[in-house]
Coordinates of C-alpha atoms in Angstrom, one line a residue:
M219 CA 97.7 68.7 102.2
A220 CA 96.8 70.2 105.5
V221 CA 93.6 72.3 105.7
L222 CA 93.7 74.9 108.5
T223 CA 90.2 76.1 108.4
T224 CA 87.2 75.1 106.3
L225 CA 83.6 76.4 106.6
G226 CA 82.2 73.5 104.6
L227 CA 80.7 75.9 102.1
V228 CA 80.3 74.9 98.5
L229 CA 82.0 77.3 96.1
T230 CA 79.0 78.4 94.0
G231 CA 77.8 81.7 92.6
C232 CA 79.2 84.0 90.0
Q233 CA 82.9 83.5 89.2
A234 CA 85.3 86.1 87.8
N235 CA 85.8 85.6 84.0
P236 CA 88.2 87.1 81.6
G237 CA 87.1 90.5 80.3
D238 CA 85.3 93.1 82.3
A239 CA 85.1 92.4 86.0
P240 CA 81.8 90.7 86.7
T241 CA 79.4 91.5 89.5
V242 CA 78.6 89.1 92.3
E243 CA 74.9 88.5 92.4
D244 CA 73.5 89.4 95.8
Q245 CA 72.7 86.3 97.8
A246 CA 70.8 88.4 100.3
P247 CA 68.9 91.5 99.6
A248 CA 70.8 94.7 100.5
T249 CA 67.9 95.7 102.7
D250 CA 68.4 92.6 104.8
I251 CA 72.0 93.6 105.4
E252 CA 71.0 97.2 106.2
D253 CA 68.6 95.8 108.8
G254 CA 71.4 93.8 110.5
A255 CA 70.6 90.4 109.1
G256 CA 73.1 87.7 110.1
D257 CA 73.9 89.1 113.6
A258 CA 71.4 88.2 116.3
D259 CA 73.1 90.7 118.6
D260 CA 72.4 93.6 116.2
T261 CA 68.7 93.9 117.0
D262 CA 69.2 97.7 117.3
Q263 CA 69.9 97.8 113.6
G264 CA 66.6 96.1 112.7
D265 CA 64.6 98.2 115.2
S266 CA 62.7 100.9 113.3
S267 CA 62.2 102.7 116.6
V268 CA 65.9 103.6 116.7
A269 CA 66.1 107.3 115.8
P270 CA 68.3 108.0 112.8
E271 CA 70.7 110.2 114.9
L272 CA 71.4 107.2 117.1
R273 CA 72.6 105.2 114.1
R274 CA 75.5 107.7 113.7
I275 CA 78.5 108.0 116.0
E276 CA 80.5 111.2 115.8
I277 CA 84.1 111.2 116.9
G278 CA 86.5 114.2 117.4
V279 CA 90.1 113.8 116.3
D280 CA 93.2 116.0 116.0
S281 CA 93.3 115.7 112.3
V282 CA 92.2 113.6 109.3
P283 CA 95.0 112.0 107.4
A284 CA 95.8 113.3 104.0
D285 CA 96.0 109.8 102.5
L286 CA 94.3 106.5 103.4
N287 CA 96.7 104.1 101.9
P288 CA 97.8 101.8 104.8
H289 CA 100.7 100.4 102.9
L290 CA 102.8 103.6 102.9
V291 CA 105.4 104.6 105.5
S292 CA 104.4 108.2 105.2
T293 CA 100.7 107.6 105.9
Q294 CA 100.9 105.5 109.1
S295 CA 98.4 106.9 111.7
M296 CA 95.7 105.6 114.0
L297 CA 92.9 106.7 111.8
T298 CA 94.5 105.3 108.6
S299 CA 94.9 102.0 110.3
T300 CA 91.3 102.1 111.5
V301 CA 89.8 102.9 108.1
A302 CA 91.9 100.1 106.6
E303 CA 90.7 97.5 109.1
L304 CA 87.1 98.5 108.6
T305 CA 87.0 98.8 104.8
L306 CA 89.8 96.6 103.3
P307 CA 89.7 92.7 103.6
S308 CA 92.6 90.7 105.0
A309 CA 93.4 87.0 104.8
Y310 CA 93.9 86.9 108.6
R311 CA 92.4 89.1 111.4
R312 CA 94.7 91.2 113.5
G313 CA 94.5 90.4 117.2
P314 CA 94.9 92.9 120.1
D315 CA 98.6 91.9 120.2
G316 CA 99.1 93.4 116.8
L317 CA 99.7 90.1 115.1
R318 CA 97.4 88.1 112.8
H319 CA 96.4 84.7 114.1
D320 CA 92.8 83.8 113.0
I321 CA 91.6 83.2 109.5
N322 CA 89.1 85.8 108.1
N323 CA 86.2 83.5 107.3
D324 CA 84.4 86.3 105.6
L325 CA 87.1 86.5 102.9
L326 CA 88.3 82.9 102.8
D327 CA 86.6 79.5 102.8
S328 CA 89.9 77.8 103.7
V329 CA 93.7 78.0 103.9
E330 CA 95.6 74.9 102.9
I331 CA 99.3 74.2 103.6
D332 CA 100.4 72.5 100.4
E333 CA 104.1 72.2 101.2
G334 CA 105.9 72.5 104.5
D335 CA 104.3 72.8 107.9
E336 CA 101.9 75.3 109.4
D337 CA 104.6 77.2 111.3
A338 CA 106.8 77.8 108.2
P339 CA 105.1 76.7 105.0
E340 CA 106.6 76.8 101.5
K341 CA 103.4 76.7 99.6
V342 CA 100.0 78.0 100.8
V343 CA 96.6 77.8 99.0
Y344 CA 93.9 80.4 99.8
V345 CA 90.4 79.5 98.8
I346 CA 88.3 82.7 98.5
N347 CA 84.7 82.8 99.7
S348 CA 82.5 82.9 96.6
R349 CA 80.4 85.7 98.1
A350 CA 83.4 87.9 98.7
Q351 CA 83.0 91.1 96.7
W352 CA 84.0 94.7 96.5
S353 CA 81.4 97.4 97.2
D354 CA 80.9 97.9 93.4
G355 CA 79.9 94.2 93.1
T356 CA 83.2 93.0 91.6
P357 CA 84.4 89.7 93.1
I358 CA 87.5 89.6 95.2
V359 CA 89.8 87.3 93.4
G360 CA 93.5 86.3 93.1
S361 CA 94.4 89.3 91.0
D362 CA 93.9 91.4 94.1
F363 CA 96.4 89.3 95.9
E364 CA 98.8 89.6 93.0
Y365 CA 98.4 93.4 92.8
L366 CA 99.2 94.0 96.4
H367 CA 102.3 91.8 96.2
Q368 CA 103.4 93.6 93.1
Q369 CA 103.1 97.1 94.6
I370 CA 104.8 96.2 97.9
T371 CA 107.8 94.8 96.1
T372 CA 108.2 97.5 93.5
Q373 CA 106.9 100.8 94.9
P374 CA 108.8 103.4 96.9
G375 CA 107.9 104.3 100.5
V376 CA 106.0 101.1 101.3
T377 CA 105.9 99.1 104.5
S378 CA 106.3 95.4 105.3
T379 CA 108.6 94.6 102.4
E380 CA 110.5 91.6 103.7
L381 CA 107.5 89.2 103.9
Y382 CA 106.4 90.0 100.4
D383 CA 109.9 89.7 99.1
S384 CA 109.8 86.1 100.2
V385 CA 107.0 85.2 97.8
D386 CA 108.4 83.5 94.8
E387 CA 105.2 82.8 92.8
I388 CA 101.5 83.5 92.9
S389 CA 99.1 81.5 90.7
T390 CA 95.3 81.6 90.5
S391 CA 92.8 79.0 89.3
A392 CA 89.1 78.2 89.8
G393 CA 88.0 81.4 88.2
G394 CA 90.4 83.4 90.4
R395 CA 89.0 82.0 93.6
R396 CA 91.9 79.7 94.4
V397 CA 95.2 81.5 95.0
T398 CA 98.4 79.4 95.4
V399 CA 101.4 81.2 96.9
T400 CA 104.9 79.7 96.7
F401 CA 107.7 81.0 98.9
D402 CA 111.4 81.0 98.2
S403 CA 112.0 79.3 101.6
P404 CA 110.0 78.3 104.7
T405 CA 108.3 81.4 105.9
A406 CA 107.3 81.8 109.5
Q407 CA 105.1 85.0 109.6
W408 CA 103.1 84.1 106.5
R409 CA 99.8 85.0 108.1
E410 CA 100.7 88.7 108.0
L411 CA 100.6 88.6 104.2
F412 CA 97.7 89.9 102.1
A413 CA 96.4 92.2 104.7
N414 CA 94.3 95.2 103.6
L415 CA 93.8 94.0 100.0
L416 CA 93.1 96.7 97.4
P417 CA 90.6 96.6 94.4
S418 CA 93.0 95.8 91.6
H419 CA 90.4 96.0 88.9
I420 CA 90.2 99.8 89.6
Y421 CA 93.6 100.8 90.8
R422 CA 95.6 98.7 88.3
G423 CA 93.0 98.8 85.7
E424 CA 93.1 102.6 85.6
N425 CA 96.9 102.7 86.2
R426 CA 96.5 104.9 89.3
P427 CA 99.8 106.0 91.0
F428 CA 100.2 103.9 94.2
S429 CA 101.6 106.8 96.2
T430 CA 98.6 109.1 95.7
M431 CA 95.7 106.9 94.6
M432 CA 94.0 106.9 98.1
S433 CA 94.4 110.7 98.7
D434 CA 90.8 110.9 97.7
I435 CA 87.8 108.7 98.5
P436 CA 88.9 105.1 98.1
A437 CA 87.7 103.4 95.0
A438 CA 85.9 100.5 96.7
S439 CA 85.5 98.7 100.0
G440 CA 85.6 95.0 100.9
G441 CA 84.9 95.5 104.6
V442 CA 82.0 96.2 106.9
Y443 CA 82.1 99.9 106.1
T444 CA 82.8 102.0 103.0
V445 CA 84.2 105.6 102.9
R446 CA 81.2 107.8 102.0
Q447 CA 82.9 111.2 102.4
Y448 CA 86.5 112.2 102.8
D449 CA 88.0 115.7 102.9
A450 CA 91.3 115.9 104.7
G451 CA 91.5 119.7 104.2
R452 CA 88.2 120.2 105.9
G453 CA 88.9 117.5 108.5
T454 CA 86.0 115.2 107.8
L455 CA 85.8 111.5 107.2
L456 CA 82.5 109.5 107.1
L457 CA 82.3 105.7 107.1
E458 CA 79.0 104.2 106.1
R459 CA 77.7 100.7 106.4
N460 CA 78.7 98.7 103.3
T461 CA 75.4 97.3 102.1
R462 CA 77.2 94.8 99.9
F463 CA 79.1 93.3 102.8
W464 CA 78.4 89.6 102.7
G465 CA 79.8 88.6 106.1
Q466 CA 77.8 87.2 109.0
I467 CA 78.5 90.1 111.4
P468 CA 77.7 93.5 110.0
P469 CA 78.6 96.7 112.0
R470 CA 76.2 97.7 114.8
T471 CA 76.1 101.3 113.7
D472 CA 75.2 102.7 110.3
Q473 CA 77.8 105.5 110.3
L474 CA 81.0 106.6 111.9
E475 CA 82.0 110.2 111.4
F476 CA 85.4 111.5 112.3
S477 CA 85.8 115.3 112.4
T478 CA 88.7 117.5 113.4
V479 CA 88.2 119.3 116.7
N480 CA 90.5 122.4 117.0
D481 CA 91.2 122.3 120.7
T482 CA 90.5 120.5 124.0
D483 CA 88.1 123.1 125.3
T484 CA 86.0 122.6 122.2
A485 CA 86.2 118.9 122.5
A486 CA 85.0 119.0 126.1
Q487 CA 82.1 121.2 125.2
M488 CA 81.0 118.9 122.3
L489 CA 81.1 115.9 124.6
R490 CA 79.1 117.8 127.2
T491 CA 76.4 118.7 124.7
G492 CA 76.4 115.3 122.9
Q493 CA 77.7 116.8 119.6
I494 CA 80.4 114.1 119.6
Q495 CA 80.3 110.7 121.4
A496 CA 84.1 110.2 121.6
V497 CA 87.3 112.1 121.2
T498 CA 90.9 111.2 120.7
T499 CA 93.8 113.6 120.9
R500 CA 97.6 113.5 121.2
N501 CA 97.5 116.8 123.1
S502 CA 98.6 116.1 126.6
G503 CA 99.0 118.1 129.8
V504 CA 95.8 119.8 130.9
A505 CA 93.9 118.0 128.1
A506 CA 93.4 114.9 130.2
E507 CA 92.0 116.9 133.1
S508 CA 89.8 118.9 130.8
I509 CA 88.1 115.9 129.3
R510 CA 87.8 114.0 132.6
T511 CA 86.0 116.7 134.4
V512 CA 83.0 116.6 132.0
P513 CA 80.2 114.9 133.8
G514 CA 79.5 111.3 132.6
V515 CA 82.7 111.2 130.4
Q516 CA 85.3 108.5 130.9
A517 CA 88.9 109.1 129.8
R518 CA 92.1 107.1 129.6
T519 CA 95.5 107.6 128.1
T520 CA 97.3 104.9 126.1
T521 CA 100.5 104.6 124.1
L522 CA 100.3 102.9 120.8
R523 CA 103.2 101.0 119.3
R524 CA 104.2 103.7 116.9
Q525 CA 107.0 106.3 117.2
L526 CA 108.0 109.5 115.5
T527 CA 111.6 108.8 114.6
L528 CA 114.6 110.7 113.2
Q529 CA 116.2 108.5 110.6
L530 CA 119.6 109.3 109.1
N531 CA 120.3 108.8 105.4
T532 CA 123.3 106.6 104.7
A533 CA 123.3 107.8 101.1
S534 CA 124.2 111.3 102.3
T535 CA 127.8 112.2 101.6
R536 CA 127.9 114.0 104.9
L537 CA 126.4 111.1 106.9
D538 CA 127.7 108.0 105.1
A539 CA 130.1 107.3 108.0
P540 CA 128.8 106.0 111.4
D541 CA 130.9 108.6 113.3
A542 CA 129.2 111.4 111.5
R543 CA 125.7 110.0 112.2
A544 CA 126.7 109.4 115.8
E545 CA 127.6 113.1 116.1
V546 CA 124.3 114.2 114.8
L547 CA 122.3 111.9 117.1
A548 CA 124.3 112.9 120.1
A549 CA 123.5 116.6 119.4
V550 CA 119.7 116.0 119.3
D551 CA 117.9 116.5 122.6
A552 CA 115.1 114.0 122.0
D553 CA 113.3 114.6 125.3
R554 CA 113.1 118.3 124.5
V555 CA 111.7 117.5 121.1
A556 CA 109.1 115.2 122.7
R557 CA 108.0 117.9 125.2
L558 CA 107.7 120.6 122.5
V559 CA 105.9 118.5 120.0
T560 CA 103.4 117.0 122.4
G561 CA 102.9 120.0 124.7
H562 CA 103.3 117.7 127.7
P563 CA 105.9 119.1 130.2
R564 CA 106.9 115.6 131.4
A565 CA 107.1 113.9 128.0
T566 CA 110.2 111.9 127.3
A567 CA 111.4 110.3 124.1
P568 CA 110.7 106.5 123.8
Q569 CA 113.5 104.0 123.8
D570 CA 114.3 101.4 121.1
D571 CA 114.8 98.2 123.2
L572 CA 115.9 96.3 120.1
V573 CA 119.0 98.5 119.5
A574 CA 121.9 98.7 121.9
D575 CA 122.8 102.1 123.2
V576 CA 126.3 102.4 121.8
A577 CA 128.1 105.6 122.8
G578 CA 129.1 108.0 120.1
P579 CA 131.1 111.2 120.4
T580 CA 130.4 113.5 123.4
T581 CA 127.6 116.0 122.8
G582 CA 129.1 119.4 122.0
E583 CA 130.2 121.6 119.2
Q584 CA 130.4 120.3 115.7
G585 CA 133.3 117.9 115.4
T586 CA 135.6 116.7 112.6
A587 CA 133.2 114.0 111.5
L588 CA 130.8 116.7 110.2
A589 CA 133.5 118.7 108.5
G590 CA 131.4 118.9 105.3
V591 CA 128.5 120.7 107.0
S592 CA 128.5 124.5 107.0
R593 CA 126.2 127.5 106.9
K594 CA 126.3 127.4 103.1
R595 CA 125.7 123.6 103.1
P596 CA 123.6 122.8 106.2
L597 CA 122.2 119.4 107.0
Q598 CA 118.9 118.9 105.3
I599 CA 116.3 117.4 107.6
G600 CA 113.2 116.2 105.6
A601 CA 109.6 115.6 106.6
D602 CA 106.5 114.8 104.5
T603 CA 104.8 118.2 103.8
L604 CA 101.4 116.6 104.7
D605 CA 102.5 115.3 108.1
E606 CA 102.2 118.3 110.4
E607 CA 103.6 116.5 113.4
A608 CA 106.6 115.2 111.5
V609 CA 107.3 118.7 110.1
E610 CA 107.1 120.2 113.6
A611 CA 109.4 117.6 115.0
A612 CA 111.8 118.2 112.2
R613 CA 111.9 121.9 113.0
R614 CA 112.6 121.1 116.7
V615 CA 115.4 118.7 115.7
V616 CA 116.9 121.5 113.6
D617 CA 116.6 123.9 116.6
T618 CA 118.6 121.5 118.8
L619 CA 121.2 120.9 116.1
V620 CA 121.7 124.6 115.5
D621 CA 121.9 125.2 119.2
K622 CA 124.8 122.7 119.3
G623 CA 126.6 124.5 116.5
I624 CA 125.6 122.2 113.7
P625 CA 124.0 124.1 110.7
A626 CA 120.7 122.5 109.6
T627 CA 117.5 123.3 107.9
V628 CA 114.1 121.7 107.3
V629 CA 112.9 120.6 103.8
T630 CA 109.3 119.5 103.3
P631 CA 108.8 117.8 100.0
S632 CA 106.0 115.3 99.2
A633 CA 106.4 111.7 100.4
T634 CA 106.9 110.6 96.8
E635 CA 109.9 112.9 96.4
L636 CA 111.4 111.8 99.7
Y637 CA 111.3 108.1 99.1
A638 CA 111.7 107.9 95.3
D639 CA 114.2 110.7 94.8
L640 CA 115.8 112.7 97.6
L641 CA 116.6 109.9 100.1
P642 CA 118.2 107.5 97.6
R643 CA 120.1 110.2 95.8
G644 CA 121.4 111.5 99.1
E645 CA 119.9 115.0 98.7
V646 CA 118.4 115.0 102.2
D647 CA 120.5 114.0 105.1
A648 CA 117.8 112.7 107.4
V649 CA 114.0 112.3 107.6
V650 CA 111.5 112.4 110.4
T651 CA 108.7 109.9 110.0
W652 CA 106.4 107.6 111.9
Q653 CA 107.6 104.1 112.4
D654 CA 105.7 101.1 114.0
D655 CA 107.5 99.1 116.7
A656 CA 109.0 95.9 115.4
R657 CA 106.9 92.9 116.4
R658 CA 108.4 90.1 114.3
W659 CA 111.7 89.2 112.9
T660 CA 110.6 90.2 109.4
D661 CA 110.0 93.7 110.7
L662 CA 113.7 93.9 111.6
R663 CA 114.7 92.6 108.2
S664 CA 112.4 95.1 106.4
R665 CA 114.0 97.9 108.4
Y666 CA 117.7 96.9 108.4
A667 CA 118.4 94.3 105.7
C668 CA 119.7 95.3 102.2
D669 CA 116.6 96.1 100.1
E670 CA 117.4 94.6 96.7
A671 CA 113.9 95.0 95.3
D672 CA 113.7 96.8 92.0
R673 CA 112.2 100.1 93.0
P674 CA 112.9 102.7 90.3
L675 CA 113.8 106.2 91.2
S676 CA 111.4 108.9 90.1
G677 CA 114.0 110.9 88.3
T678 CA 112.5 114.2 89.4
S679 CA 115.6 115.6 91.2
G680 CA 118.3 116.1 88.7
G681 CA 120.1 118.3 91.1
D682 CA 117.2 120.7 91.5
S683 CA 116.8 122.3 94.9
V684 CA 114.1 121.6 97.4
D685 CA 112.0 124.3 99.0
T686 CA 113.2 124.8 102.6
D687 CA 111.0 124.9 105.6
V688 CA 107.8 125.2 103.5
G689 CA 105.7 122.6 101.8
A690 CA 107.3 121.8 98.5
G691 CA 104.1 120.2 97.1
E692 CA 104.1 117.7 94.4
S693 CA 107.0 117.8 92.0
G694 CA 104.9 116.4 89.2
A695 CA 106.6 113.1 89.4
T696 CA 104.5 110.0 90.1
T697 CA 105.2 106.4 90.3
S698 CA 102.5 104.6 88.3
G699 CA 101.0 101.4 89.4
A700 CA 102.4 98.3 87.6
T701 CA 100.4 97.2 84.6
G702 CA 99.3 93.7 84.0
D703 CA 96.4 91.4 83.2
T704 CA 93.9 92.4 85.9
D705 CA 91.2 90.0 84.6
S706 CA 93.1 86.8 84.3
T707 CA 91.5 84.0 86.2
D708 CA 93.9 81.2 85.7
S709 CA 97.5 82.5 85.8
T710 CA 100.9 82.2 87.2
N711 CA 102.9 85.3 88.2
S712 CA 106.6 84.8 88.9
T713 CA 107.6 87.4 91.4
D714 CA 111.4 87.5 90.8
G715 CA 112.0 91.2 90.4
T716 CA 115.7 91.2 91.3
D717 CA 117.2 90.7 87.8
G718 CA 120.3 92.9 87.6
A719 CA 120.2 93.8 91.3
D720 CA 123.6 93.6 92.9
G721 CA 122.8 95.1 96.3
A722 CA 125.2 93.0 98.3
D723 CA 128.1 93.9 96.2
G724 CA 128.2 97.4 97.5
A725 CA 128.5 96.5 101.1
D726 CA 132.2 96.6 101.4
G727 CA 133.9 97.2 104.7
A728 CA 130.8 96.2 106.7
G729 CA 132.9 94.7 109.5
D730 CA 134.2 98.1 110.6
P731 CA 131.6 100.7 111.8
G732 CA 134.0 103.4 110.8
D733 CA 134.1 102.4 107.2
R734 CA 131.9 104.1 104.6
G735 CA 131.4 101.1 102.3
S736 CA 128.4 99.5 104.2
T737 CA 125.8 101.9 103.0
A738 CA 124.8 103.7 99.9
D739 CA 126.4 102.0 96.9
A740 CA 124.2 99.0 97.1
T741 CA 120.9 101.0 97.2
A742 CA 121.8 104.2 95.3
E743 CA 119.8 103.1 92.2
R744 CA 116.7 102.0 94.1
A745 CA 113.9 104.0 95.8
R746 CA 113.4 103.6 99.5
A747 CA 110.7 101.7 101.3
A748 CA 110.6 100.3 104.9
N749 CA 114.4 100.5 105.1
V750 CA 114.2 104.3 105.3
T751 CA 117.9 104.8 106.2
G752 CA 119.1 102.8 103.2
I753 CA 121.5 100.7 105.4
C754 CA 123.1 97.8 103.6
D755 CA 125.6 96.0 105.9
D756 CA 127.0 92.6 105.5
T757 CA 127.3 91.9 109.2
V758 CA 123.7 92.9 109.9
D759 CA 122.4 90.8 106.9
A760 CA 124.3 87.8 108.1
L761 CA 122.8 88.1 111.6
L762 CA 119.3 88.7 110.3
A763 CA 119.6 85.6 108.1
D764 CA 119.7 83.5 111.3
E765 CA 116.0 83.8 112.1
P766 CA 114.9 82.3 115.4
E767 CA 112.2 79.6 115.3
G768 CA 108.8 81.2 114.7
G769 CA 110.3 84.6 114.0
S770 CA 110.0 85.8 117.6
L771 CA 111.7 88.9 118.9
E772 CA 111.9 87.6 122.4
A773 CA 115.6 86.9 122.2
V774 CA 117.2 89.3 119.7
P775 CA 121.0 88.4 119.7
E776 CA 123.1 90.9 121.5
E777 CA 125.5 90.9 118.6
L778 CA 122.8 92.2 116.3
R779 CA 121.6 94.8 118.8
V780 CA 125.1 96.1 119.2
R781 CA 125.9 96.1 115.5
I782 CA 122.8 98.1 114.7
G783 CA 123.7 100.5 117.5
E784 CA 127.2 100.9 116.1
L785 CA 125.7 102.1 112.8
H786 CA 123.9 105.0 114.5
L787 CA 120.9 105.0 112.2
S788 CA 118.0 106.5 114.0
L789 CA 116.6 108.2 117.2
P790 CA 113.1 107.8 118.5
L791 CA 111.6 111.2 119.3
V792 CA 107.9 111.0 120.2
A793 CA 105.7 108.2 121.4
D794 CA 102.2 107.9 119.9
R795 CA 100.5 108.7 123.2
V796 CA 96.7 109.1 122.8
L797 CA 94.1 110.5 125.2
V798 CA 90.7 108.9 124.7
G799 CA 87.4 110.3 126.0
A800 CA 84.0 108.5 125.7
G801 CA 80.7 110.2 126.4
P802 CA 77.8 108.6 128.3
D803 CA 75.8 108.1 125.1
L804 CA 78.5 105.8 123.6
V805 CA 78.3 102.1 124.4
G806 CA 81.4 100.1 123.7
P807 CA 82.6 96.5 124.5
D808 CA 82.6 97.2 128.2
Q809 CA 81.0 99.7 130.6
D810 CA 84.4 100.6 131.8
L811 CA 86.5 102.4 129.2
S812 CA 89.7 101.2 130.8
E813 CA 88.6 97.6 129.9
W814 CA 88.2 98.3 126.2
P815 CA 90.7 96.4 124.0
I816 CA 93.3 98.8 122.5
G817 CA 94.7 98.0 119.1
P818 CA 98.5 98.7 118.7
R819 CA 97.7 100.6 115.5
S820 CA 94.0 101.5 115.6
G821 CA 94.0 102.3 119.3
P822 CA 90.5 102.6 120.8
F823 CA 88.9 102.1 117.4
Y824 CA 89.9 98.5 117.4
T825 CA 86.3 97.6 118.3
A826 CA 84.6 100.6 116.5
D827 CA 82.3 98.3 114.4
R828 CA 80.8 97.1 117.7
W829 CA 80.0 100.5 119.1
T830 CA 76.4 101.8 119.5
R831 CA 74.8 105.1 120.6
I832 CA 72.0 105.5 123.1
D833 CA 69.7 108.3 124.1
T834 CA 70.8 109.3 127.5
D835 CA 67.5 111.2 128.1
T836 CA 65.6 107.9 128.0
E837 CA 68.1 105.2 128.7
P838 CA 69.1 104.4 132.3
D839 CA 72.5 105.7 133.3
T840 CA 74.5 102.5 133.8
E841 CA 77.9 104.2 133.7
S842 CA 79.3 106.0 136.7
D843 CA 81.6 109.0 136.2
T844 CA 85.0 107.4 135.8
E845 CA 88.4 109.0 135.8
S846 CA 90.5 106.2 134.4
D847 CA 94.2 106.7 133.7
T848 CA 94.7 102.9 133.3
T849 CA 97.6 102.6 135.8
T850 CA 97.5 98.8 135.8
T851 CA 100.4 96.8 134.5
P852 CA 100.6 97.2 130.7
S853 CA 99.7 94.2 128.7
A854 CA 101.3 93.0 125.5
E855 CA 98.9 94.9 123.4
E856 CA 99.1 98.3 125.1
T857 CA 101.0 100.5 127.5
D858 CA 99.2 103.2 129.4
D859 CA 101.2 106.0 131.1
E860 CA 100.9 109.5 132.4

């Protein structure tokens, strides 16, 4: 048995027992943690001379997300990712390249390879730190691992499905502190699993719906911060130091407050007066110049690895053939959509380098492939009613389609309705949603392989119409979290949820891109997840099964790129391009903002727990006015452009 990392700690302390979830006895007084105990560099936290206002960093943002669940396709955003990284524990830490490499020693004492090798094990044993606990004092145990796996493999609209589908069994022992995970085959990207764990004793114990359970203040934290206040409608989100955090390196600042700032002029004035210490905005054009001209403020632009994408629904009776989908994609002016959504006159739509550009029909008036589309039966382009940018992009897509003679309209239901009802039933023809760039082979499989997981439909549609171009709101349908024994300490959980699934049987005619059999039949009875389009194609599945060593995307076979291109499934519309401004009273990882690490998901907030605030009236000015547009060669973890 290979042990990857061991801290040499003796597993002592309070263990989880059957019955009500126990509380971990504090091994260090909460006041010690509040004073920054355990981090010699955090002397500012233990210095009583630091003014209370300097223990709070205020940040202006375009909007506060309507949901903080990081595991949903519909909630992907820079701020959602940031909150998850700062409040939810993960088995491995995410590096600046977006991948997880290093064990999280705060959560785990060790990780042991029980079967197979480190690159692609078949059985892995996680030993949880005996001090690891949620902010309510409940130990973090194996049931939290089980709960996340269960939700990812059964709920609609979730991300990262492929890796969790490879888990065959999860068992726990040693009072829930020892978690044994068995895979159905050697699994290369296993370190990406069990990221942003959730408190199962609350969410599963109270049977909260997975799709909406984090639309309010999250139930508990297992990270350096906890969510103290959260009101998406008012545009406020306050993170506060988690006084029960047991790790060796607490955050350097007591509070991080994110607030919506209505416009760039207001943001510039608030930076000028010190009301906010930083600002992030997707608004482009004159915004960059407006922020940069404020004395003492540094600014940079960066493009995160996330895109707003138009994804066509293969279950739609009008778009079940590749020729019809190609006609729609050819009619959409993606660059125009990018300019209108971002407000940047030079914005262009991003390119998907992993998909070959396969020519479809010539752009023009509606052709024969879309014969079923008419003014009475226009194409239905969906977007989550809570995602303002997705809704705006959907409206612009409709404008371009109508301009080309293709009748279309926008529908804005809830995310639950989209993924658990309208998409699988073929009642919307396409959807606009955010999508992370693929970084691993499993990302491609999550996106394009047949999804045979048992994700039940919500059953809310029944042929009912959906409100057009207005927020449809909640339909009343919810998908409740799976029930189970949340307090079991020594258990085995078989994860085979595919009984009765016959997904591959419906993929007839996959060899011909003009055939209609390679799509909806196999997935019609299942809600959608990371495979938003619902594509189920024999050729694609066969090519995806031949995973390269280590699961790298450095050499995606041309045959796979071409085949996906032939299916005409999606079109990138808008890159997640962010302007960052930092005031002179904000101290980050480097004096030069252009040298700050940028997370591919959390952006400039990748190091937010290391930020501090100074009093510029008394502190020497060590930062010169810098106008940084970061025009150096982009690294693997970021691309900066103008």
